Amino acid sequence: MFHFGFSYIGLIYLLMLFIPNIIWAKNQPRDYDKYAENESRVLQIIERAGEVLCTCAAVFSVVDIKFRSMWSIWLLISFLLMILYEVYWIRYFRSEKNMSDFYRSICGIPLAGATLPVGAFLLLGVYEKNVVLFVSAIILGIGHIGIHGGHFKEISQG
């Protein structure tokens, strides 16, 4: 059941999300601005709304961890996706930092930098039975994966 309060799990997830993105701001791939110019304004708005909603829903919902329950498999898979997300960033920061490095898959997961955190927040919402977080992650995914899918398509075509 969903409870309103502070979630240290949500805070940990957000730190795992924000810290690499802050570092990325100074380590963007070559020519990233060229691709960013072509982003859909609608997808940008959806992405921003999803970011705000996910941030609020992740931090202000109490996670009651019960490892004895089979239900905790959702939390475990969600956390594994966040660990993969960190591995994705380590690999990117060690690369030559070009667009193909930024959009490499990891463990067969395409657009890993966009899909892994969205998937992690979706599953965290399932684990918490938190409809607000789940729907927020869907909104985020539409915008974030949509934008980066567009960049990837541009890279692939030219």
CSV table of C-alpha atoms in Angstrom, one decimal:
chain,number,residue,atom,x,y,z
A,1,MET,CA,0.0,0.0,0.0
A,2,PHE,CA,1.2,3.5,-0.8
A,3,HIS,CA,2.2,5.7,2.1
A,4,PHE,CA,3.1,9.4,2.0
A,5,GLY,CA,6.4,10.2,3.7
A,6,PHE,CA,10.1,10.3,3.1
A,7,SER,CA,11.8,7.5,1.1
A,8,TYR,CA,15.5,6.9,1.6
A,9,ILE,CA,15.4,4.4,-1.2
A,10,GLY,CA,13.9,7.0,-3.5
A,11,LEU,CA,16.7,9.4,-2.4
A,12,ILE,CA,19.4,6.8,-3.2
A,13,TYR,CA,17.9,6.2,-6.6
A,14,LEU,CA,17.8,9.9,-7.3
A,15,LEU,CA,21.5,10.3,-6.2
A,16,MET,CA,22.4,7.4,-8.5
A,17,LEU,CA,20.6,9.2,-11.3
A,18,PHE,CA,21.7,12.8,-10.7
A,19,ILE,CA,25.4,12.4,-9.8
A,20,PRO,CA,26.4,10.9,-13.2
A,21,ASN,CA,24.2,13.5,-15.0
A,22,ILE,CA,25.9,16.3,-13.2
A,23,ILE,CA,29.3,14.9,-14.3
A,24,TRP,CA,28.0,14.4,-17.8
A,25,ALA,CA,27.1,18.1,-18.1
A,26,LYS,CA,30.9,18.7,-18.3
A,27,ASN,CA,31.5,15.6,-20.4
A,28,GLN,CA,28.9,15.7,-23.1
A,29,PRO,CA,29.6,13.8,-26.3
A,30,ARG,CA,31.1,15.6,-29.3
A,31,ASP,CA,28.3,17.1,-31.5
A,32,TYR,CA,25.6,16.6,-28.8
A,33,ASP,CA,24.4,20.1,-29.3
A,34,LYS,CA,23.8,19.4,-33.0
A,35,TYR,CA,21.4,16.6,-32.1
A,36,ALA,CA,19.8,18.5,-29.2
A,37,GLU,CA,18.7,21.3,-31.6
A,38,ASN,CA,16.4,18.8,-33.3
A,39,GLU,CA,14.5,17.6,-30.2
A,40,SER,CA,10.8,17.7,-30.3
A,41,ARG,CA,9.4,20.5,-28.0
A,42,VAL,CA,6.5,18.2,-27.0
A,43,LEU,CA,8.8,15.4,-25.9
A,44,GLN,CA,10.9,18.0,-24.0
A,45,ILE,CA,7.8,19.1,-22.1
A,46,ILE,CA,6.8,15.5,-21.4
A,47,GLU,CA,10.3,14.6,-20.2
A,48,ARG,CA,10.5,17.6,-17.8
A,49,ALA,CA,7.0,16.8,-16.4
A,50,GLY,CA,8.1,13.2,-15.9
A,51,GLU,CA,11.3,14.3,-14.2
A,52,VAL,CA,9.5,16.5,-11.7
A,53,LEU,CA,6.8,13.9,-11.0
A,54,CYS,CA,9.3,11.0,-10.7
A,55,THR,CA,11.5,13.0,-8.3
A,56,CYS,CA,8.6,14.0,-6.1
A,57,ALA,CA,7.0,10.5,-6.2
A,58,ALA,CA,10.3,8.7,-5.5
A,59,VAL,CA,11.3,10.9,-2.5
A,60,PHE,CA,7.9,11.3,-0.9
A,61,SER,CA,6.7,7.8,-0.7
A,62,VAL,CA,7.8,5.4,2.1
A,63,VAL,CA,9.3,2.2,1.0
A,64,ASP,CA,8.6,-0.7,3.4
A,65,ILE,CA,11.3,-3.2,2.6
A,66,LYS,CA,10.4,-6.8,3.4
A,67,PHE,CA,12.9,-9.2,2.0
A,68,ARG,CA,11.0,-12.2,3.1
A,69,SER,CA,8.3,-11.6,0.6
A,70,MET,CA,8.6,-12.7,-3.1
A,71,TRP,CA,7.3,-9.2,-3.9
A,72,SER,CA,10.8,-7.9,-3.1
A,73,ILE,CA,12.0,-9.4,-6.4
A,74,TRP,CA,10.6,-6.2,-8.0
A,75,LEU,CA,12.9,-4.1,-5.8
A,76,LEU,CA,15.8,-6.3,-6.5
A,77,ILE,CA,15.4,-6.1,-10.3
A,78,SER,CA,14.8,-2.4,-10.0
A,79,PHE,CA,18.0,-1.9,-8.1
A,80,LEU,CA,19.9,-4.1,-10.5
A,81,LEU,CA,18.8,-1.8,-13.3
A,82,MET,CA,20.2,1.1,-11.4
A,83,ILE,CA,23.5,-0.7,-10.9
A,84,LEU,CA,23.6,-1.3,-14.7
A,85,TYR,CA,22.9,2.4,-15.2
A,86,GLU,CA,26.0,3.2,-13.1
A,87,VAL,CA,28.1,0.7,-15.1
A,88,TYR,CA,26.8,2.4,-18.3
A,89,TRP,CA,28.0,5.7,-17.0
A,90,ILE,CA,31.4,4.4,-15.9
A,91,ARG,CA,31.9,2.9,-19.4
A,92,TYR,CA,30.8,6.2,-21.1
A,93,PHE,CA,33.1,8.3,-18.9
A,94,ARG,CA,36.1,6.0,-19.8
A,95,SER,CA,35.3,6.2,-23.5
A,96,GLU,CA,36.2,8.8,-26.1
A,97,LYS,CA,32.9,10.5,-25.4
A,98,ASN,CA,31.4,10.5,-28.8
A,99,MET,CA,27.7,10.0,-29.7
A,100,SER,CA,28.1,6.3,-30.5
A,101,ASP,CA,29.6,5.8,-27.0
A,102,PHE,CA,26.7,7.6,-25.5
A,103,TYR,CA,24.1,5.4,-27.2
A,104,ARG,CA,25.8,2.0,-26.8
A,105,SER,CA,23.7,-0.7,-25.4
A,106,ILE,CA,24.6,-2.6,-22.3
A,107,CYS,CA,23.7,-6.3,-21.8
A,108,GLY,CA,21.6,-6.0,-24.9
A,109,ILE,CA,19.5,-3.1,-23.5
A,110,PRO,CA,19.2,-0.4,-26.1
A,111,LEU,CA,19.5,3.3,-25.2
A,112,ALA,CA,20.8,2.2,-21.8
A,113,GLY,CA,21.2,5.7,-20.5
A,114,ALA,CA,17.5,6.4,-21.1
A,115,THR,CA,15.9,3.0,-20.6
A,116,LEU,CA,17.6,1.7,-17.5
A,117,PRO,CA,16.5,4.5,-15.0
A,118,VAL,CA,13.0,4.6,-16.5
A,119,GLY,CA,12.7,0.8,-16.0
A,120,ALA,CA,14.1,1.1,-12.5
A,121,PHE,CA,11.6,3.7,-11.5
A,122,LEU,CA,8.7,1.7,-13.1
A,123,LEU,CA,9.7,-1.4,-11.1
A,124,LEU,CA,10.2,0.6,-7.9
A,125,GLY,CA,6.6,1.9,-8.5
A,126,VAL,CA,5.4,-1.7,-8.9
A,127,TYR,CA,7.3,-2.8,-5.7
A,128,GLU,CA,5.8,0.1,-3.7
A,129,LYS,CA,2.4,-0.3,-5.3
A,130,ASN,CA,2.8,3.4,-6.0
A,131,VAL,CA,0.6,4.3,-9.0
A,132,VAL,CA,1.9,7.9,-8.9
A,133,LEU,CA,5.5,6.8,-9.3
A,134,PHE,CA,4.6,4.2,-11.9
A,135,VAL,CA,2.6,6.7,-14.1
A,136,SER,CA,5.3,9.3,-13.5
A,137,ALA,CA,8.0,6.9,-14.8
A,138,ILE,CA,5.8,6.2,-17.9
A,139,ILE,CA,5.5,9.9,-18.6
A,140,LEU,CA,9.3,10.3,-18.1
A,141,GLY,CA,9.9,7.3,-20.4
A,142,ILE,CA,7.8,8.7,-23.2
A,143,GLY,CA,9.7,12.0,-23.2
A,144,HIS,CA,13.2,10.8,-22.3
A,145,ILE,CA,13.4,7.6,-24.4
A,146,GLY,CA,11.5,9.5,-27.2
A,147,ILE,CA,14.2,12.2,-27.3
A,148,HIS,CA,17.1,9.9,-27.1
A,149,GLY,CA,15.5,7.5,-29.6
A,150,GLY,CA,15.3,10.4,-32.0
A,151,HIS,CA,19.0,11.2,-31.4
A,152,PHE,CA,19.9,7.5,-32.0
A,153,LYS,CA,17.9,7.4,-35.2
A,154,GLU,CA,19.7,10.6,-36.5
A,155,ILE,CA,23.1,9.0,-35.7
A,156,SER,CA,22.1,5.8,-37.4
A,157,GLN,CA,21.0,7.6,-40.6
A,158,GLY,CA,23.9,9.9,-40.9
